[in-house]
Amino acid sequence: MELQVHYEEKPCYEIVIETDPNRLPEKLGAMAIKNRKLCIVTDSNVGPLYAREIQALLAPYAKEVIVHTFSAGEENKNLNTVSDLYRDLIEHKFERSDMLLALGGGVTGDLTGYAAATYLRGIDFVQLPTSLLSQVDSSIGGKTGVDFDCYKNMVGAFYQPKLVYMNLATLKTLQEREYLSGMGEIIKHALIKDREYYQWLQANLSAIKEREVSVLEEMICRSCEIKRAVVEQDPKEKGERALLNFGHTLGHAIETLKVDTYKKELALGSKEASLLLHGECVALGMLASMQISKERGWIDPTLCQSVKKMFLDLELPITTSGITPEAVIQASKNDKKMEDGKVKFILLHGCGEACIDRTVTEAEMKTALDSILEESF
Amino acid sequence: MELQVHYEEKPCYEIVIETDPNRLPEKLGAMAIKNRKLCIVTDSNVGPLYAREIQALLAPYAKEVIVHTFSAGEENKNLNTVSDLYRDLIEHKFERSDMLLALGGGVTGDLTGYAAATYLRGIDFVQLPTSLLSQVDSSIGGKTGVDFDCYKNMVGAFYQPKLVYMNLATLKTLQEREYLSGMGEIIKHALIKDREYYQWLQANLSAIKEREVSVLEEMICRSCEIKRAVVEQDPKEKGERALLNFGHTLGHAIETLKVDTYKKELALGSKEASLLLHGECVALGMLASMQISKERGWIDPTLCQSVKKMFLDLELPITTSGITPEAVIQASKNDKKMEDGKVKFILLHGCGEACIDRTVTEAEMKTALDSILEESF
């Protein structure tokens, strides 16, 4: 299954959806890898599972294939990790004509894409997303970047991959919680753009939970199509692309604060300390945004109920604890989804109908956050 | 005097050549700075001379104008300095719609452009070059970047400015040696592209040394036109743009090695330790490249003599000491002007006629370097 992505009206790269990696040599062969060095960039979780396999698969077709592994975790998505990668590339004498392959989830794709955008003023890179979240969302559209100090994706570049190749078989090795977390972004696609897709998700929920391949294929393909349509229309987020930030304004703030809380709990010796995954934070952010939309009378309360039910079925959180509404509001003001000092919100006018809104007041945020933040902490 | 630069066949930005900064508010006003924050990025040499003047000039027209000053020197053109700038921008809540102004020489322009390319995945920036070298060369064409470990411009991006505005009056405050060093790049333009311009430079050498404004205007304009023509034709250095690297392959290697030697001499307590400036290293690199061209019978020995005479008149070096040909050859192999393991040389077929050559042997390099490296060290 192949989807062509355009950039500024010209064909730019393909999204290839397969259930094995076998067509990768053919797809990369078309990019003359015979004369190019490849560096597979991966993290300490995904590397041991797939890096050697991909290296062995490509070695006969490329000039040289090396593997660079960094420590897994969002906390390593920073300029130090990128610098380690630069050093490895310099040591192996990588030149402008060589290529990086991002093998892993969203952190790996974002970080590798950023290194590719900036090493020698830009070398080619390919996305080999292995998580549900990266397959349907972060690998498509050319957003690359790393966190800076406590700010998510503060440093980055718009830089398009040369190919996105996903092997859905990798989803089998995803931990249950990580897999389900990816559903956060998928439900987002349905809620902002496609009511029918939302209904399809409802109807196929148990097959999705069972990771039935044919259902996964259809779902991933539909989500990729939605993401593609949005980024083709607005590659640099000057307008419409912001709709993909549905759930992210407060979601990112919650994600950042939960990391702080987690570190404090660890320092106090807590054994129950836990982080929220990105998709889980987006789920909470979407509920808060829907709460605002509901309070404004823009959407029916039954839609909120239906989404909450779907989240519960998928073991996505509908509340969290340990952080205050005030802290979330403050953190969201530091986020980059600001314009002229106003926080940019994505709200819903119905299922499949999102809009950008810059009029959300702090009082509205507070009410919405009260509905997802438990007081006990 | 205005030159329009195109990018991918569309008008992209103007080069404005003036003898005062008075038209800057008008030019920036056309970019709606009324609603934008501006950050003037400058170094500790140029800042004290011009930053407050530009800030005061623009303050009435912009939402806010701040100044960010970093320590002058090529040794600070690195990711740490960029990170300090990111932090200042975050602290002042700079958003995607805000803008950076690079006020200074080549280091300031390259570093500010790179920060602009990567902060929030890219914000606008403007070049206000104050040195001869940056006015005729580095401010035009969208090459941005910083050094990484000991590698020059290893990390960077192609990112176009929104405007290049130069006030030739700033040349008056340039130190003699820095001013003359800028002549290295100007002679380069003539040698690679324009025989008539070379003759014009010869004829006007004393006026150039006196910094006569009308002659400077003509010279800077002609050099900007040459640079513009090359970068318009090949913005990402896939071919022809490499001609601008004439003198840089060995020049960069010499520059890097001289820094090492300088540090060692300082450590030994030498009081005569000195660095070579970029334009001076390029001058040496050009002589070496011309030596190779001469040995191959491609250019007449009288051209080499004529260029050497011009360098002597301009107090540009024609030899240097303290480094070995072997070290220069090794360092040039680590440089990024490599392709498929071959060092990419720019050679001359005559005055104004440069070509890319990948067949230069180590023996040829050695002979050429022997002609510019003094043995005493």
PDB file of N, CA and C in Angstrom, chain A residues 142-197:
ATOM      1  N   GLY A 142       7.245  16.093   8.015  1.00  0.00           N
ATOM      2  CA  GLY A 142       8.484  16.865   8.040  1.00  0.00           C
ATOM      3  C   GLY A 142       8.721  17.721   9.260  1.00  0.00           C
ATOM      4  N   LYS A 143       7.950  17.535  10.323  1.00  0.00           N
ATOM      5  CA  LYS A 143       8.291  18.240  11.564  1.00  0.00           C
ATOM      6  C   LYS A 143       9.400  17.464  12.248  1.00  0.00           C
ATOM      7  N   THR A 144      10.556  18.111  12.435  1.00  0.00           N
ATOM      8  CA  THR A 144      11.644  17.456  13.154  1.00  0.00           C
ATOM      9  C   THR A 144      12.036  18.361  14.307  1.00  0.00           C
ATOM     10  N   GLY A 145      12.709  17.808  15.314  1.00  0.00           N
ATOM     11  CA  GLY A 145      13.134  18.678  16.407  1.00  0.00           C
ATOM     12  C   GLY A 145      13.439  17.939  17.679  1.00  0.00           C
ATOM     13  N   VAL A 146      13.950  18.709  18.635  1.00  0.00           N
ATOM     14  CA  VAL A 146      14.255  18.164  19.954  1.00  0.00           C
ATOM     15  C   VAL A 146      13.731  19.123  21.017  1.00  0.00           C
ATOM     16  N   ASP A 147      13.671  18.617  22.251  1.00  0.00           N
ATOM     17  CA  ASP A 147      13.285  19.465  23.369  1.00  0.00           C
ATOM     18  C   ASP A 147      14.493  20.316  23.763  1.00  0.00           C
ATOM     19  N   PHE A 148      14.215  21.448  24.386  1.00  0.00           N
ATOM     20  CA  PHE A 148      15.311  22.326  24.818  1.00  0.00           C
ATOM     21  C   PHE A 148      14.970  22.824  26.217  1.00  0.00           C
ATOM     22  N   ASP A 149      15.889  22.579  27.172  1.00  0.00           N
ATOM     23  CA  ASP A 149      15.595  22.817  28.578  1.00  0.00           C
ATOM     24  C   ASP A 149      14.261  22.109  28.859  1.00  0.00           C
ATOM     25  N   CYS A 150      13.271  22.771  29.400  1.00  0.00           N
ATOM     26  CA  CYS A 150      12.038  22.023  29.669  1.00  0.00           C
ATOM     27  C   CYS A 150      10.992  22.250  28.577  1.00  0.00           C
ATOM     28  N   TYR A 151      11.407  22.758  27.420  1.00  0.00           N
ATOM     29  CA  TYR A 151      10.438  23.104  26.385  1.00  0.00           C
ATOM     30  C   TYR A 151      10.404  22.051  25.286  1.00  0.00           C
ATOM     31  N   LYS A 152       9.228  21.536  25.030  1.00  0.00           N
ATOM     32  CA  LYS A 152       9.082  20.459  24.043  1.00  0.00           C
ATOM     33  C   LYS A 152       9.243  20.988  22.615  1.00  0.00           C
ATOM     34  N   ASN A 153      10.039  20.295  21.809  1.00  0.00           N
ATOM     35  CA  ASN A 153      10.209  20.617  20.386  1.00  0.00           C
ATOM     36  C   ASN A 153      10.524  22.085  20.134  1.00  0.00           C
ATOM     37  N   MET A 154      11.268  22.690  21.036  1.00  0.00           N
ATOM     38  CA  MET A 154      11.559  24.131  20.933  1.00  0.00           C
ATOM     39  C   MET A 154      12.544  24.402  19.802  1.00  0.00           C
ATOM     40  N   VAL A 155      13.419  23.440  19.547  1.00  0.00           N
ATOM     41  CA  VAL A 155      14.450  23.597  18.526  1.00  0.00           C
ATOM     42  C   VAL A 155      14.198  22.564  17.445  1.00  0.00           C
ATOM     43  N   GLY A 156      14.110  23.004  16.199  1.00  0.00           N
ATOM     44  CA  GLY A 156      13.802  22.035  15.162  1.00  0.00           C
ATOM     45  C   GLY A 156      13.835  22.638  13.779  1.00  0.00           C
ATOM     46  N   ALA A 157      13.320  21.875  12.826  1.00  0.00           N
ATOM     47  CA  ALA A 157      13.288  22.348  11.447  1.00  0.00           C
ATOM     48  C   ALA A 157      12.152  21.636  10.724  1.00  0.00           C
ATOM     49  N   PHE A 158      11.601  22.291   9.722  1.00  0.00           N
ATOM     50  CA  PHE A 158      10.716  21.585   8.796  1.00  0.00           C
ATOM     51  C   PHE A 158      11.622  20.949   7.746  1.00  0.00           C
ATOM     52  N   TYR A 159      11.645  19.640   7.710  1.00  0.00           N
ATOM     53  CA  TYR A 159      12.576  18.949   6.815  1.00  0.00           C
ATOM     54  C   TYR A 159      11.936  17.629   6.405  1.00  0.00           C
ATOM     55  N   GLN A 160      11.695  17.469   5.119  1.00  0.00           N
ATOM     56  CA  GLN A 160      10.912  16.320   4.647  1.00  0.00           C
ATOM     57  C   GLN A 160      11.773  15.060   4.518  1.00  0.00           C
ATOM     58  N   PRO A 161      11.224  13.909   4.920  1.00  0.00           N
ATOM     59  CA  PRO A 161      11.933  12.648   4.683  1.00  0.00           C
ATOM     60  C   PRO A 161      11.882  12.304   3.198  1.00  0.00           C
ATOM     61  N   LYS A 162      12.731  11.367   2.776  1.00  0.00           N
ATOM     62  CA  LYS A 162      12.709  10.926   1.380  1.00  0.00           C
ATOM     63  C   LYS A 162      11.770   9.735   1.207  1.00  0.00           C
ATOM     64  N   LEU A 163      11.384   9.124   2.321  1.00  0.00           N
ATOM     65  CA  LEU A 163      10.524   7.937   2.282  1.00  0.00           C
ATOM     66  C   LEU A 163      10.044   7.668   3.701  1.00  0.00           C
ATOM     67  N   VAL A 164       8.784   7.224   3.822  1.00  0.00           N
ATOM     68  CA  VAL A 164       8.295   6.704   5.098  1.00  0.00           C
ATOM     69  C   VAL A 164       7.885   5.254   4.835  1.00  0.00           C
ATOM     70  N   TYR A 165       8.604   4.325   5.449  1.00  0.00           N
ATOM     71  CA  TYR A 165       8.316   2.900   5.208  1.00  0.00           C
ATOM     72  C   TYR A 165       7.944   2.265   6.537  1.00  0.00           C
ATOM     73  N   MET A 166       6.712   1.783   6.638  1.00  0.00           N
ATOM     74  CA  MET A 166       6.335   1.154   7.912  1.00  0.00           C
ATOM     75  C   MET A 166       6.014  -0.309   7.734  1.00  0.00           C
ATOM     76  N   ASN A 167       6.541  -1.089   8.658  1.00  0.00           N
ATOM     77  CA  ASN A 167       6.286  -2.522   8.694  1.00  0.00           C
ATOM     78  C   ASN A 167       5.348  -2.772   9.866  1.00  0.00           C
ATOM     79  N   LEU A 168       4.076  -3.059   9.556  1.00  0.00           N
ATOM     80  CA  LEU A 168       3.088  -3.157  10.636  1.00  0.00           C
ATOM     81  C   LEU A 168       3.375  -4.311  11.588  1.00  0.00           C
ATOM     82  N   ALA A 169       4.213  -5.260  11.159  1.00  0.00           N
ATOM     83  CA  ALA A 169       4.560  -6.382  12.044  1.00  0.00           C
ATOM     84  C   ALA A 169       5.257  -5.881  13.310  1.00  0.00           C
ATOM     85  N   THR A 170       5.903  -4.716  13.235  1.00  0.00           N
ATOM     86  CA  THR A 170       6.593  -4.201  14.430  1.00  0.00           C
ATOM     87  C   THR A 170       5.603  -3.858  15.540  1.00  0.00           C
ATOM     88  N   LEU A 171       4.344  -3.628  15.158  1.00  0.00           N
ATOM     89  CA  LEU A 171       3.354  -3.291  16.184  1.00  0.00           C
ATOM     90  C   LEU A 171       3.157  -4.444  17.161  1.00  0.00           C
ATOM     91  N   LYS A 172       3.442  -5.660  16.690  1.00  0.00           N
ATOM     92  CA  LYS A 172       3.243  -6.832  17.568  1.00  0.00           C
ATOM     93  C   LYS A 172       4.144  -6.784  18.789  1.00  0.00           C
ATOM     94  N   THR A 173       5.312  -6.162  18.647  1.00  0.00           N
ATOM     95  CA  THR A 173       6.249  -6.151  19.777  1.00  0.00           C
ATOM     96  C   THR A 173       6.058  -4.940  20.683  1.00  0.00           C
ATOM     97  N   LEU A 174       5.096  -4.072  20.317  1.00  0.00           N
ATOM     98  CA  LEU A 174       4.855  -2.900  21.176  1.00  0.00           C
ATOM     99  C   LEU A 174       4.208  -3.329  22.482  1.00  0.00           C
ATOM    100  N   GLN A 175       4.645  -2.722  23.569  1.00  0.00           N
ATOM    101  CA  GLN A 175       3.970  -2.981  24.840  1.00  0.00           C
ATOM    102  C   GLN A 175       2.539  -2.463  24.757  1.00  0.00           C
ATOM    103  N   GLU A 176       1.649  -3.170  25.457  1.00  0.00           N
ATOM    104  CA  GLU A 176       0.223  -2.841  25.397  1.00  0.00           C
ATOM    105  C   GLU A 176      -0.033  -1.349  25.633  1.00  0.00           C
ATOM    106  N   ARG A 177       0.592  -0.816  26.677  1.00  0.00           N
ATOM    107  CA  ARG A 177       0.292   0.576  27.017  1.00  0.00           C
ATOM    108  C   ARG A 177       0.773   1.529  25.925  1.00  0.00           C
ATOM    109  N   GLU A 178       1.920   1.231  25.328  1.00  0.00           N
ATOM    110  CA  GLU A 178       2.435   2.109  24.286  1.00  0.00           C
ATOM    111  C   GLU A 178       1.558   2.021  23.035  1.00  0.00           C
ATOM    112  N   TYR A 179       1.130   0.801  22.727  1.00  0.00           N
ATOM    113  CA  TYR A 179       0.242   0.619  21.572  1.00  0.00           C
ATOM    114  C   TYR A 179      -1.041   1.433  21.762  1.00  0.00           C
ATOM    115  N   LEU A 180      -1.661   1.266  22.913  1.00  0.00           N
ATOM    116  CA  LEU A 180      -2.939   1.950  23.160  1.00  0.00           C
ATOM    117  C   LEU A 180      -2.754   3.469  23.188  1.00  0.00           C
ATOM    118  N   SER A 181      -1.599   3.897  23.672  1.00  0.00           N
ATOM    119  CA  SER A 181      -1.337   5.331  23.693  1.00  0.00           C
ATOM    120  C   SER A 181      -1.366   5.924  22.280  1.00  0.00           C
ATOM    121  N   GLY A 182      -0.886   5.147  21.305  1.00  0.00           N
ATOM    122  CA  GLY A 182      -0.937   5.604  19.910  1.00  0.00           C
ATOM    123  C   GLY A 182      -2.356   5.852  19.421  1.00  0.00           C
ATOM    124  N   MET A 183      -3.306   5.164  20.052  1.00  0.00           N
ATOM    125  CA  MET A 183      -4.709   5.364  19.671  1.00  0.00           C
ATOM    126  C   MET A 183      -5.171   6.785  19.968  1.00  0.00           C
ATOM    127  N   GLY A 184      -4.501   7.457  20.898  1.00  0.00           N
ATOM    128  CA  GLY A 184      -4.843   8.857  21.193  1.00  0.00           C
ATOM    129  C   GLY A 184      -4.781   9.711  19.937  1.00  0.00           C
ATOM    130  N   GLU A 185      -3.686   9.591  19.172  1.00  0.00           N
ATOM    131  CA  GLU A 185      -3.533  10.408  17.959  1.00  0.00           C
ATOM    132  C   GLU A 185      -4.524   9.958  16.870  1.00  0.00           C
ATOM    133  N   ILE A 186      -4.830   8.666  16.855  1.00  0.00           N
ATOM    134  CA  ILE A 186      -5.764   8.171  15.829  1.00  0.00           C
ATOM    135  C   ILE A 186      -7.170   8.710  16.080  1.00  0.00           C
ATOM    136  N   ILE A 187      -7.577   8.671  17.338  1.00  0.00           N
ATOM    137  CA  ILE A 187      -8.897   9.223  17.660  1.00  0.00           C
ATOM    138  C   ILE A 187      -8.906  10.728  17.367  1.00  0.00           C
ATOM    139  N   LYS A 188      -7.771  11.372  17.598  1.00  0.00           N
ATOM    140  CA  LYS A 188      -7.639  12.797  17.258  1.00  0.00           C
ATOM    141  C   LYS A 188      -7.946  13.031  15.780  1.00  0.00           C
ATOM    142  N   HIS A 189      -7.337  12.222  14.893  1.00  0.00           N
ATOM    143  CA  HIS A 189      -7.585  12.386  13.458  1.00  0.00           C
ATOM    144  C   HIS A 189      -9.076  12.316  13.150  1.00  0.00           C
ATOM    145  N   ALA A 190      -9.742  11.324  13.756  1.00  0.00           N
ATOM    146  CA  ALA A 190     -11.172  11.165  13.501  1.00  0.00           C
ATOM    147  C   ALA A 190     -11.943  12.374  14.017  1.00  0.00           C
ATOM    148  N   LEU A 191     -11.634  12.801  15.230  1.00  0.00           N
ATOM    149  CA  LEU A 191     -12.406  13.894  15.841  1.00  0.00           C
ATOM    150  C   LEU A 191     -12.239  15.217  15.096  1.00  0.00           C
ATOM    151  N   ILE A 192     -11.035  15.482  14.579  1.00  0.00           N
ATOM    152  CA  ILE A 192     -10.859  16.785  13.917  1.00  0.00           C
ATOM    153  C   ILE A 192     -11.323  16.778  12.461  1.00  0.00           C
ATOM    154  N   LYS A 193     -11.361  15.601  11.820  1.00  0.00           N
ATOM    155  CA  LYS A 193     -11.534  15.618  10.360  1.00  0.00           C
ATOM    156  C   LYS A 193     -12.578  14.660   9.785  1.00  0.00           C
ATOM    157  N   ASP A 194     -12.979  13.584  10.529  1.00  0.00           N
ATOM    158  CA  ASP A 194     -13.700  12.533   9.821  1.00  0.00           C
ATOM    159  C   ASP A 194     -14.658  11.773  10.746  1.00  0.00           C
ATOM    160  N   ARG A 195     -15.888  12.215  10.744  1.00  0.00           N
ATOM    161  CA  ARG A 195     -16.913  11.639  11.601  1.00  0.00           C
ATOM    162  C   ARG A 195     -17.128  10.160  11.296  1.00  0.00           C
ATOM    163  N   GLU A 196     -17.106   9.842  10.004  1.00  0.00           N
ATOM    164  CA  GLU A 196     -17.320   8.449   9.589  1.00  0.00           C
ATOM    165  C   GLU A 196     -16.214   7.539  10.127  1.00  0.00           C
ATOM    166  N   TYR A 197     -14.991   8.061  10.115  1.00  0.00           N
ATOM    167  CA  TYR A 197     -13.841   7.316  10.623  1.00  0.00           C
ATOM    168  C   TYR A 197     -14.021   7.070  12.126  1.00  0.00           C
TER     169      TYR A 197
END
